[in-house]
Short mmCIF file of N, CA and C in Angstrom, two decimals:
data_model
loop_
_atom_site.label_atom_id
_atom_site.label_comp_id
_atom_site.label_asym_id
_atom_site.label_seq_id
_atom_site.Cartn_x
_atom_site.Cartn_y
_atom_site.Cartn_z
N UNK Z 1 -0.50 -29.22 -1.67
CA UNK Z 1 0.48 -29.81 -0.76
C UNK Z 1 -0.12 -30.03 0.62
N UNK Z 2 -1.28 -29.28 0.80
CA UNK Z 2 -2.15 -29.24 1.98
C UNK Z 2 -1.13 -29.25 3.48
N UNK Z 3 -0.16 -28.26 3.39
CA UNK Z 3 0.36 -28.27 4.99
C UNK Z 3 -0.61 -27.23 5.50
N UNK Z 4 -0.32 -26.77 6.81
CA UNK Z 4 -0.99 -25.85 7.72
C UNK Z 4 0.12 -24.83 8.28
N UNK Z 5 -0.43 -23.62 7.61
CA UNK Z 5 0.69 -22.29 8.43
C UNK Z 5 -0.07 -21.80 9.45
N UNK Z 6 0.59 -21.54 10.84
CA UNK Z 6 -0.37 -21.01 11.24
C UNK Z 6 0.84 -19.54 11.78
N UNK Z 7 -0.37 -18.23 11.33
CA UNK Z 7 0.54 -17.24 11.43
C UNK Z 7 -0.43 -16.17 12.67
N UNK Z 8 0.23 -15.64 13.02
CA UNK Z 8 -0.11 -14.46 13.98
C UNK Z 8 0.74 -13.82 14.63
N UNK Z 9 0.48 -12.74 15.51
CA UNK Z 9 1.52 -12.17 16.49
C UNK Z 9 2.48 -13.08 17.21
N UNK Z 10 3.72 -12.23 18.21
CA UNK Z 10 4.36 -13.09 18.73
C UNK Z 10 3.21 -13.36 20.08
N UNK Z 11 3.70 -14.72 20.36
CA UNK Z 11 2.28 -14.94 22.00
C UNK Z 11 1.20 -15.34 22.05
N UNK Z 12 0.73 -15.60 20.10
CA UNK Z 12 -0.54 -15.74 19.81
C UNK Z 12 -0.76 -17.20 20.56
N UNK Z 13 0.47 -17.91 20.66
CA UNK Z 13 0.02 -19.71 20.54
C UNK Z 13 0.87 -20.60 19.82
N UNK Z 14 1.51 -20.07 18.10
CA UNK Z 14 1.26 -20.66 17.00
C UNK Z 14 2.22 -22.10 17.53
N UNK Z 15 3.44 -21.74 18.25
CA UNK Z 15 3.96 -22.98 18.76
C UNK Z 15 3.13 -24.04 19.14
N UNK Z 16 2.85 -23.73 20.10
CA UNK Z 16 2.27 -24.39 21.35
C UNK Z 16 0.98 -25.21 20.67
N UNK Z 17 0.23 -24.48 19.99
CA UNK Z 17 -1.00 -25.32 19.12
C UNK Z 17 -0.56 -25.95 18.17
N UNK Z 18 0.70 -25.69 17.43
CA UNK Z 18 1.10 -26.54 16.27
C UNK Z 18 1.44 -27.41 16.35
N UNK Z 19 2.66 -27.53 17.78
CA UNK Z 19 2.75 -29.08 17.93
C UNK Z 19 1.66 -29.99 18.61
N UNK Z 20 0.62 -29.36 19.53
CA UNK Z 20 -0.94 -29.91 19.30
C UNK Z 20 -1.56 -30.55 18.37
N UNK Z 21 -1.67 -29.34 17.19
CA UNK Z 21 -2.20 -29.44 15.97
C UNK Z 21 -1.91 -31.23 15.33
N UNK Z 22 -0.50 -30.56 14.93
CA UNK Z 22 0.41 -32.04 14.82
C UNK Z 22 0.19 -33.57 15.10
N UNK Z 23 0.28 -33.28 16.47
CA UNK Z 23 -0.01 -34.25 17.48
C UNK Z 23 -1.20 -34.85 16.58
N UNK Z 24 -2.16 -34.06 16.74
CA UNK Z 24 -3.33 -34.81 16.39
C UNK Z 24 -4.05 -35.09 15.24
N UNK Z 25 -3.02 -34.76 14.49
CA UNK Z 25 -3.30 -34.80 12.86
C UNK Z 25 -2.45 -35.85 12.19
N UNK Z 26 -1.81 -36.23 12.79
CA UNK Z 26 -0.25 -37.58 12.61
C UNK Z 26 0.44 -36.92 11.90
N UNK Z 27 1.11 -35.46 11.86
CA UNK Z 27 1.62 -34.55 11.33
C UNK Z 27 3.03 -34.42 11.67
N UNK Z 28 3.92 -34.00 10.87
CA UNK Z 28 5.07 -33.36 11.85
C UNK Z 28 4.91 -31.25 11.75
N UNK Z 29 5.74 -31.48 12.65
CA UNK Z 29 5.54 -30.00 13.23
C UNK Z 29 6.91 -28.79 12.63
N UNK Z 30 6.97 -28.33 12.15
CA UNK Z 30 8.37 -27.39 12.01
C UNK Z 30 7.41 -25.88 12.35
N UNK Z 31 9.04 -25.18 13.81
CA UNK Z 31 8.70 -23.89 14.09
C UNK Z 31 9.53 -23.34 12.50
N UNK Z 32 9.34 -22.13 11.95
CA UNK Z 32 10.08 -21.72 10.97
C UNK Z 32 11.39 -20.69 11.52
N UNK Z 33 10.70 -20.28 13.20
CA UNK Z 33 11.60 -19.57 13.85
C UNK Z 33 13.06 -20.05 14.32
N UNK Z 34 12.22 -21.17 14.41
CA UNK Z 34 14.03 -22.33 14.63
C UNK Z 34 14.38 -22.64 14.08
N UNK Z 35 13.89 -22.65 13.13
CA UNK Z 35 14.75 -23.25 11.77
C UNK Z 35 15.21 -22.13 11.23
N UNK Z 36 14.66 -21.11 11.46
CA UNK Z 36 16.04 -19.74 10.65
C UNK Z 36 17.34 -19.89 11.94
N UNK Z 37 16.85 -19.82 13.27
CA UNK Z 37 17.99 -19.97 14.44
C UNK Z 37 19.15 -20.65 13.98
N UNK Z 38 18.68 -22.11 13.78
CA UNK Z 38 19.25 -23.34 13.34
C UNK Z 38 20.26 -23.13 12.15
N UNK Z 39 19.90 -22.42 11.42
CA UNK Z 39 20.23 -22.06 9.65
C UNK Z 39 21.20 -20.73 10.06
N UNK Z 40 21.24 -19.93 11.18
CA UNK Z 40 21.92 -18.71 10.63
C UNK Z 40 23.04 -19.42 12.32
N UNK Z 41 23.06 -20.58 13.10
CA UNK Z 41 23.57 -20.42 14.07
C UNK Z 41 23.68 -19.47 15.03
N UNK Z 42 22.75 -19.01 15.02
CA UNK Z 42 22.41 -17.55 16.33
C UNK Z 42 21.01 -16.86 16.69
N UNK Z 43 20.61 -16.52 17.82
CA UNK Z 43 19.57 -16.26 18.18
C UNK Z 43 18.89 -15.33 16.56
N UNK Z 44 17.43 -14.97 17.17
CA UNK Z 44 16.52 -14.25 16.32
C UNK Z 44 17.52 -12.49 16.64
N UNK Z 45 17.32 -12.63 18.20
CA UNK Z 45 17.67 -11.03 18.79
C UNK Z 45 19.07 -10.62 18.23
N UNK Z 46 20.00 -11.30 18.17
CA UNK Z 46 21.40 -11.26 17.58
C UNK Z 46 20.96 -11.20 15.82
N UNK Z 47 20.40 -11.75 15.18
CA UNK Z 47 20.40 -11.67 13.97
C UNK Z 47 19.76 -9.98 13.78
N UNK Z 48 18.69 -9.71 14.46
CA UNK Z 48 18.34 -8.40 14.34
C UNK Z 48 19.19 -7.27 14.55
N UNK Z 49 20.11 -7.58 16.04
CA UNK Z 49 20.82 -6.64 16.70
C UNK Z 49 22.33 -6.52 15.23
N UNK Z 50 22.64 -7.17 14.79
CA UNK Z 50 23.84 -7.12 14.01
C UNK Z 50 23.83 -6.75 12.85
N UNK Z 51 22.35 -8.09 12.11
CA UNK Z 51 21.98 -7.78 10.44
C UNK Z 51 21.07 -6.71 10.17
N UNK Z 52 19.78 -6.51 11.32
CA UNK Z 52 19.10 -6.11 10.96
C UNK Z 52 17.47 -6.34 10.47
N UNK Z 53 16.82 -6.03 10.82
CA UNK Z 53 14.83 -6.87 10.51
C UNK Z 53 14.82 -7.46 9.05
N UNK Z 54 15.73 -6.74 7.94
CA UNK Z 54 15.67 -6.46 6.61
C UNK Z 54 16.19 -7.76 6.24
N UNK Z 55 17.54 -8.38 6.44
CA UNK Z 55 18.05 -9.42 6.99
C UNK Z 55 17.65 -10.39 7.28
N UNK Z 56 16.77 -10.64 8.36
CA UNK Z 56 16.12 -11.29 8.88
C UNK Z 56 15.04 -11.83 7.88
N UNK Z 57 14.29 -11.04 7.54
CA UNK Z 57 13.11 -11.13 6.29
C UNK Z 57 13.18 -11.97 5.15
N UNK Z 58 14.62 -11.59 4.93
CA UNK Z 58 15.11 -12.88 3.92
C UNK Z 58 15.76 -13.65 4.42
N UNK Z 59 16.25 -13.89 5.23
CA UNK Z 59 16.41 -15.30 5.92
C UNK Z 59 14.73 -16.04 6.11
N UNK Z 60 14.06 -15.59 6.32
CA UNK Z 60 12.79 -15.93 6.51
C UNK Z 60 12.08 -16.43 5.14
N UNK Z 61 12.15 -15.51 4.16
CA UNK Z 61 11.62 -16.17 2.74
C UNK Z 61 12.60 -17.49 2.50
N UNK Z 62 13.49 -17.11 2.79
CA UNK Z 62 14.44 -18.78 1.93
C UNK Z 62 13.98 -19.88 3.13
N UNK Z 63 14.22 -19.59 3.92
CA UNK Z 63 13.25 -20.71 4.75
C UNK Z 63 11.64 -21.36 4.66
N UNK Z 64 11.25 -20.75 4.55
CA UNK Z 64 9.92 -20.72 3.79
C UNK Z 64 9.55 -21.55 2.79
N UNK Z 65 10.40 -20.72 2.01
CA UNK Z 65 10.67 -21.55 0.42
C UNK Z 65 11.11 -22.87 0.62
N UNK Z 66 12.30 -23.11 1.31
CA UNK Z 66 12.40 -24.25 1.54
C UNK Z 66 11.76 -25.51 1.96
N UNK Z 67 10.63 -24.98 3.17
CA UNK Z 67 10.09 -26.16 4.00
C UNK Z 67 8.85 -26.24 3.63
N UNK Z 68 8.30 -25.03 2.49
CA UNK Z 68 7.16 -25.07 2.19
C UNK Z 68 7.00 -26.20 0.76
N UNK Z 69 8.01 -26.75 0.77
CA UNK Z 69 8.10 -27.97 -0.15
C UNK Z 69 7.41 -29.23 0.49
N UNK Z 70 7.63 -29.30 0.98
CA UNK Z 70 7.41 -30.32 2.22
C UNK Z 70 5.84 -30.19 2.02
N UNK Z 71 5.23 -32.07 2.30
CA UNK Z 71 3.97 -32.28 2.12
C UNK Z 71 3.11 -32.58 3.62
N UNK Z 72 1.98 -32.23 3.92
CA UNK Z 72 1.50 -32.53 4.85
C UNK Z 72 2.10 -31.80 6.41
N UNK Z 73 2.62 -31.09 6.01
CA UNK Z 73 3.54 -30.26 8.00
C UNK Z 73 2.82 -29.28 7.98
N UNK Z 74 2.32 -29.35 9.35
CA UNK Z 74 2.08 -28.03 10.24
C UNK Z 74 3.24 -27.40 10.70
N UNK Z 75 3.22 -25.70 10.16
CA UNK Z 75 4.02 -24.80 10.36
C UNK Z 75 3.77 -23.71 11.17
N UNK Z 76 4.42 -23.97 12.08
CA UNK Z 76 4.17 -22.09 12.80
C UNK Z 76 5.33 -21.19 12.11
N UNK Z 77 4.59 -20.42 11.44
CA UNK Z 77 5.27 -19.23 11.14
C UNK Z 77 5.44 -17.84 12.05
N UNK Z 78 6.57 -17.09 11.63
CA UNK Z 78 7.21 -15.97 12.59
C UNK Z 78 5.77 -14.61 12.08
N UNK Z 79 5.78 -14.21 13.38
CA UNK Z 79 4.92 -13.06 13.29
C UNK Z 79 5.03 -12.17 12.04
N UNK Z 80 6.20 -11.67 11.40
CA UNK Z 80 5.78 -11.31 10.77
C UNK Z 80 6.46 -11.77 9.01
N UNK Z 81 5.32 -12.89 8.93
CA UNK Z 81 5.80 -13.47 7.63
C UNK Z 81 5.07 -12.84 6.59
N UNK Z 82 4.24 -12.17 7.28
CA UNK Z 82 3.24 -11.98 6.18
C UNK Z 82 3.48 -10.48 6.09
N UNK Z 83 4.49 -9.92 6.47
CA UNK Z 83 4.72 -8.38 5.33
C UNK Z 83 5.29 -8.60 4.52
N UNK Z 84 5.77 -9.71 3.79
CA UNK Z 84 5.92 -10.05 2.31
C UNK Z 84 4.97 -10.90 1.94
N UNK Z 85 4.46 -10.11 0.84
CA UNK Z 85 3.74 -10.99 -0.19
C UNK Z 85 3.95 -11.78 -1.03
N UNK Z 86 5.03 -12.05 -1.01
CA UNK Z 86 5.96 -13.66 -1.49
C UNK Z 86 5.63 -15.03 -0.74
N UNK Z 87 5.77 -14.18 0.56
CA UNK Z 87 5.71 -15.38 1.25
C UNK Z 87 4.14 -15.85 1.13
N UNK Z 88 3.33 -14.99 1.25
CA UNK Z 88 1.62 -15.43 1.82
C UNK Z 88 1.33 -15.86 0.88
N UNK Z 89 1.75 -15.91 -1.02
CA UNK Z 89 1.54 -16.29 -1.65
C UNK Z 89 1.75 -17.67 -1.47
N UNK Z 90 3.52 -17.97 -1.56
CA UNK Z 90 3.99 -19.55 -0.94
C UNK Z 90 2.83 -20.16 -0.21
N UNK Z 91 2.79 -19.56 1.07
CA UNK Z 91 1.77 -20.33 2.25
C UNK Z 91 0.48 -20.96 1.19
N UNK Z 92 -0.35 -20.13 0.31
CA UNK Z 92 -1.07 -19.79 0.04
C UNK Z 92 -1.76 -20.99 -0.87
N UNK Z 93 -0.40 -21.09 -1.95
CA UNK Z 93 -0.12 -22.36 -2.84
C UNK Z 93 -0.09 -24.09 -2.67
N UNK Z 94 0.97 -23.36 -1.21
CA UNK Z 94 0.98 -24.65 -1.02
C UNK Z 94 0.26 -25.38 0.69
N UNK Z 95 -0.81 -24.72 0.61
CA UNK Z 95 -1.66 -25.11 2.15
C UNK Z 95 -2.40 -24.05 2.27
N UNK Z 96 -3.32 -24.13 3.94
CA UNK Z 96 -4.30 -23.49 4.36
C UNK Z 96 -3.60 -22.83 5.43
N UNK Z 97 -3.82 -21.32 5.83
CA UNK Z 97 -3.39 -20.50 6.49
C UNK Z 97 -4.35 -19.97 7.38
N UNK Z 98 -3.90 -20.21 8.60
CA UNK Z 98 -4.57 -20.06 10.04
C UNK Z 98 -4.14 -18.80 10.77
N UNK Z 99 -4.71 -17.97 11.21
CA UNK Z 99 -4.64 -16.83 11.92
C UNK Z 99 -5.25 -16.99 13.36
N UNK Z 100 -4.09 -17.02 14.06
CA UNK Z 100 -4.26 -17.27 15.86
C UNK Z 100 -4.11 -15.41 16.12
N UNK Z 101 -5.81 -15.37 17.13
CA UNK Z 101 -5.88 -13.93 17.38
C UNK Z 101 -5.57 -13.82 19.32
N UNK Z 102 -4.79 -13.01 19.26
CA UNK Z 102 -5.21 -12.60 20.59
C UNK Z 102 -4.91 -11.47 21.02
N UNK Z 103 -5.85 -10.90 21.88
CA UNK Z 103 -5.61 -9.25 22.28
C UNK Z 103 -4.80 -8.74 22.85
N UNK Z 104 -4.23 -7.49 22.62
CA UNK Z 104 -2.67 -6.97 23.05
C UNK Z 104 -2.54 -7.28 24.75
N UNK Z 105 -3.83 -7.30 25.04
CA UNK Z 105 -3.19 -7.48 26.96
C UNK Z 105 -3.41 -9.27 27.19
N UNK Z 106 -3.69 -10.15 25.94
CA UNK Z 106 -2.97 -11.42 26.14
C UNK Z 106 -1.63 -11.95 25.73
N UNK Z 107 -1.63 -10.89 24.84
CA UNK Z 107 0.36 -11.05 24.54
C UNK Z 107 0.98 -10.56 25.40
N UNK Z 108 0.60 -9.61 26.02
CA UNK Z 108 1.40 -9.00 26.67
C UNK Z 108 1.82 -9.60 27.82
N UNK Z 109 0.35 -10.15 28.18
CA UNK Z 109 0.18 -11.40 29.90
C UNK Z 109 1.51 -12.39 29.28
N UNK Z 110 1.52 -13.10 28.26
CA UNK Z 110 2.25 -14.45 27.69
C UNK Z 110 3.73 -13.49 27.04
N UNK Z 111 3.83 -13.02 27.11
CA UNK Z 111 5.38 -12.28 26.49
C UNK Z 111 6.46 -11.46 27.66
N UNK Z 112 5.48 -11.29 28.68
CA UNK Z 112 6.30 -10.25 29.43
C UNK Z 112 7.73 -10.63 30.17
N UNK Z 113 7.79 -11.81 29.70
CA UNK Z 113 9.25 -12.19 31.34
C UNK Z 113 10.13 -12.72 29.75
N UNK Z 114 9.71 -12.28 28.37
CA UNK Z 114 10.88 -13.49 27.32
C UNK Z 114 11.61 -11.55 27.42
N UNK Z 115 12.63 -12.59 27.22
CA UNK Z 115 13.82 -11.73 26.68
C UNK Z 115 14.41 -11.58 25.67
N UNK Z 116 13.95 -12.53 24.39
CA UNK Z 116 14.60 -12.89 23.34
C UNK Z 116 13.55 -12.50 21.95
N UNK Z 117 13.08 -11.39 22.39
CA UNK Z 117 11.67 -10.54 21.27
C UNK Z 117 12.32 -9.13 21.07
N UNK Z 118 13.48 -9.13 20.25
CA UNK Z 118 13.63 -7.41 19.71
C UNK Z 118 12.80 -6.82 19.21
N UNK Z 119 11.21 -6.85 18.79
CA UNK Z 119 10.58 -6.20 18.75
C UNK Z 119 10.02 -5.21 19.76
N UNK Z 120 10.48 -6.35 20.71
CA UNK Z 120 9.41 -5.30 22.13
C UNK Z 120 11.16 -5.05 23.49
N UNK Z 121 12.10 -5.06 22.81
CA UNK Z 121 12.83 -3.94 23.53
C UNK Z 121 12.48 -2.82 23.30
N UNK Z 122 12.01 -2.10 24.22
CA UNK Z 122 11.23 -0.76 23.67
C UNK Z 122 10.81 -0.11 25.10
N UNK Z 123 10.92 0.97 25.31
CA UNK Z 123 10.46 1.23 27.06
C UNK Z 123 9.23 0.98 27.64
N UNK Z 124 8.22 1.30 26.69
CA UNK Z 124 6.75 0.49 27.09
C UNK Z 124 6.29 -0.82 25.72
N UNK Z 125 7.08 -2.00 26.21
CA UNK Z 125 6.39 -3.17 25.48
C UNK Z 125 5.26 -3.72 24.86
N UNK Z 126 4.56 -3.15 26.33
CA UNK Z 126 2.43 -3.33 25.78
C UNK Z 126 2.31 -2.18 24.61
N UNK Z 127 2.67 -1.18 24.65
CA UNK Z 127 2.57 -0.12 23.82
C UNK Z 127 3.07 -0.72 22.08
N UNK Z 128 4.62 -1.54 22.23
CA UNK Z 128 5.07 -1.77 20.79
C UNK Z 128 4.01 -2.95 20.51
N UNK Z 129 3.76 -3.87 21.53
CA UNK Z 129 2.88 -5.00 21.29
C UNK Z 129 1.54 -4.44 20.25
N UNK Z 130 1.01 -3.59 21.04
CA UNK Z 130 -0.68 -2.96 20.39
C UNK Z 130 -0.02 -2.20 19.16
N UNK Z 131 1.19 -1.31 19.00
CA UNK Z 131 1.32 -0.57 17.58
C UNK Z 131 1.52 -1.48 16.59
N UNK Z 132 2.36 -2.76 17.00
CA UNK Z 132 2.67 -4.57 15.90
C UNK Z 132 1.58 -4.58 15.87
N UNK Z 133 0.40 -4.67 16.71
CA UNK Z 133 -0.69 -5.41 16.35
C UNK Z 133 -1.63 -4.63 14.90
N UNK Z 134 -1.52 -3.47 15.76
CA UNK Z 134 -2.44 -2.91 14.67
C UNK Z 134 -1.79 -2.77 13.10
N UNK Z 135 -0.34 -2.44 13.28
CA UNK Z 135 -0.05 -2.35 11.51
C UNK Z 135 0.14 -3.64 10.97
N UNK Z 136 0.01 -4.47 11.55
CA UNK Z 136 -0.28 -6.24 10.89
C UNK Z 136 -1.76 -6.52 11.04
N UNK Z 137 -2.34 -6.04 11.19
CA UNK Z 137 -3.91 -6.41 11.57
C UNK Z 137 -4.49 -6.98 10.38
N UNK Z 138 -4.18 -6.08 9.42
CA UNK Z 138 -4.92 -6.26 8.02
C UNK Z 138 -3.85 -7.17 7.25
N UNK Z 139 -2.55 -6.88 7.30
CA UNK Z 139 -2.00 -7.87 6.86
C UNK Z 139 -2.17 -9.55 7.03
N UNK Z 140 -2.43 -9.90 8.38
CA UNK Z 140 -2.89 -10.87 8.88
C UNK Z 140 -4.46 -11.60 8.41
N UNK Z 141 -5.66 -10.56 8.19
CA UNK Z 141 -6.58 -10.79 8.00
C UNK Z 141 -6.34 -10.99 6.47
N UNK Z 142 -5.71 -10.37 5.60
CA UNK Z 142 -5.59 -10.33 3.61
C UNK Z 142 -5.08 -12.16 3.70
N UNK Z 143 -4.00 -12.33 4.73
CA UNK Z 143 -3.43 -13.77 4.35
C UNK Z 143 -4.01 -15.32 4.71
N UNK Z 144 -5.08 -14.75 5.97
CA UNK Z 144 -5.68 -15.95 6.44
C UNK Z 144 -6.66 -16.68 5.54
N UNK Z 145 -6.65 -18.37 5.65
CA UNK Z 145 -7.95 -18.73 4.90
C UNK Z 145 -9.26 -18.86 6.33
N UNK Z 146 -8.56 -18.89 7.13
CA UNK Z 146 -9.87 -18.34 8.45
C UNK Z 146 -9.28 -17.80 9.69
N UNK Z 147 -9.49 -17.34 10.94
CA UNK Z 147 -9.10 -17.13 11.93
C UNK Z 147 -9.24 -18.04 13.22
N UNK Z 148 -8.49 -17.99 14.48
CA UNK Z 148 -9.45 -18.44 15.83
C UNK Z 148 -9.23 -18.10 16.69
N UNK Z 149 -9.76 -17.20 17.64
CA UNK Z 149 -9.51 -16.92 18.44
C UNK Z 149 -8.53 -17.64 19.83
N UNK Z 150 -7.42 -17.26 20.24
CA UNK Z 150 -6.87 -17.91 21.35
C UNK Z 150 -6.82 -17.52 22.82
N UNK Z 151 -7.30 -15.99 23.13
CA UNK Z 151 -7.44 -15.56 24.08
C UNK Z 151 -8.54 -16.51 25.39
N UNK Z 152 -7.62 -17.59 26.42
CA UNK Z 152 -8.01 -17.99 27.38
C UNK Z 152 -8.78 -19.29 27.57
N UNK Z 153 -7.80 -19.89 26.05
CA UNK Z 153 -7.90 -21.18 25.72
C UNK Z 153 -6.61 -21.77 25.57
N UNK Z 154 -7.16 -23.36 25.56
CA UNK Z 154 -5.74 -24.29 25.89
C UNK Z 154 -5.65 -24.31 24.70
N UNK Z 155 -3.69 -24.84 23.83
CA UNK Z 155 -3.61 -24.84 23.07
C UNK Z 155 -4.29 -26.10 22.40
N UNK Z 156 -4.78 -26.97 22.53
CA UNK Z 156 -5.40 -28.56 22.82
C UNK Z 156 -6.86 -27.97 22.19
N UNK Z 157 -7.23 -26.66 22.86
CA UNK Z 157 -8.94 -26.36 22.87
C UNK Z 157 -8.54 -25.62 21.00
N UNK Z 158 -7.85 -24.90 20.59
CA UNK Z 158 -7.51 -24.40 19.57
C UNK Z 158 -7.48 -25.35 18.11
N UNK Z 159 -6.58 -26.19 18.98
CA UNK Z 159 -5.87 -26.83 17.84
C UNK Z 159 -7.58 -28.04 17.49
N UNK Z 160 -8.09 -28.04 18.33
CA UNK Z 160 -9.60 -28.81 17.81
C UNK Z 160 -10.56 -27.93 17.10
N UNK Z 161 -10.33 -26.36 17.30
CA UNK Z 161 -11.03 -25.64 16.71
C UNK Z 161 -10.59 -25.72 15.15
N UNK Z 162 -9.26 -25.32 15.30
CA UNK Z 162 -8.54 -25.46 13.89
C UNK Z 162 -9.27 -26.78 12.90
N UNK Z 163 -8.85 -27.68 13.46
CA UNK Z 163 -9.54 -29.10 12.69
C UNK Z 163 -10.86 -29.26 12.30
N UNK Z 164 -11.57 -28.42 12.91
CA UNK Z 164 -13.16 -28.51 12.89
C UNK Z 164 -13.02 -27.73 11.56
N UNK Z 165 -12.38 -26.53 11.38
CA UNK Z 165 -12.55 -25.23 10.89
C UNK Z 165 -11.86 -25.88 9.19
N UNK Z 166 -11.10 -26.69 9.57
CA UNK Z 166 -10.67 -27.29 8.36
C UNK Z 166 -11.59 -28.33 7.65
N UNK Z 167 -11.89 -29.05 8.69
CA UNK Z 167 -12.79 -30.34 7.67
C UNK Z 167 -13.86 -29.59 7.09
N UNK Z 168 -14.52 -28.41 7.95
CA UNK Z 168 -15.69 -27.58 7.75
C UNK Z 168 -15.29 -26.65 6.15
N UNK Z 169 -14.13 -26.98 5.68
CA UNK Z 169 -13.88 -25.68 4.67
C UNK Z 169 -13.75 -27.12 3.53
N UNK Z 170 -13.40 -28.60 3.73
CA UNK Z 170 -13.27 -29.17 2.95
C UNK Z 170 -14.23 -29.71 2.14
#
């Protein structure tokens, strides 16, 4: 089906380079985060605060499932799509899966003023940021078909890396 997931932490980029990506691929773009928003009529933080992460997770696979039908779209996927192995399979089947890296004190620089990340309500944020990072670390690395670094690059400079990294695998 050859779409493009691109998955990582929250802050990594995956927005911001996808509709890049997009841009320059004559692609269309779907966040998967807005489209669960869109689908459940209410923020991410409200779906957590009420339903629950568990909740959320499967709202996330049926979304997935859904758009991962779809031929040719670059997808930014939600940080953590890949603690199900349903899903990385999906990604897996149907496209190439991109892993945007960046280090806990660049999420942290790019996350600190959102308000709408129930992961990192938490009294020290940088702290939940680096403990997400590390117990997805490997999860992230099992699902990628390559990585790229984003720490202190434009999303423009990425999203050309990405393309290189793709024709280079074709």
């Amino acid at each position: 089906m050859n779409n493009i997931y691109l998955i990582g932490m929250m802050g990594s980029g995956k927005s911001v380079t996808g509709k890049a990506l997009a841009g320059m691929m004559g692609r269309s773009f779907v966040d998967l985060d807005s489209e669960i928003v869109k689908k459940e009529n209410r923020t991410i933080a409200d779906i957590f605060a009420k339903d629950g992460e568990a909740y959320f997770r499967n709202v996330e696979t049926a979304v997935l499932k859904e758009f991962s039908r779809k031929k040719e779209f670059v997808f930014a996927a939600g940080g953590g799509i890949v603690l199900r192995e349903e899903n990385v399979k999906r990604m897996k089947e149907t496209g190439k899966v991109v892993l945007l890296k960046a280090s806990a004190k660049t999420l942290w620089q790019r996350l600190r003023f959102s308000t709408d990340r129930p992961l990192l309500n938490k009294p020290d944020p940088l702290g939940a940021i680096e403990q997400i990072l590390a117990d997805r670390e490997t999860f992230y690395e099992k699902a990628c078909d390559f990585a790229v670094e984003t720490d202190g690059k434009l999303a423009e400079d990425v999203a050309l890396e990405i393309q290189e990294n793709l024709k280079a695998k074709t």
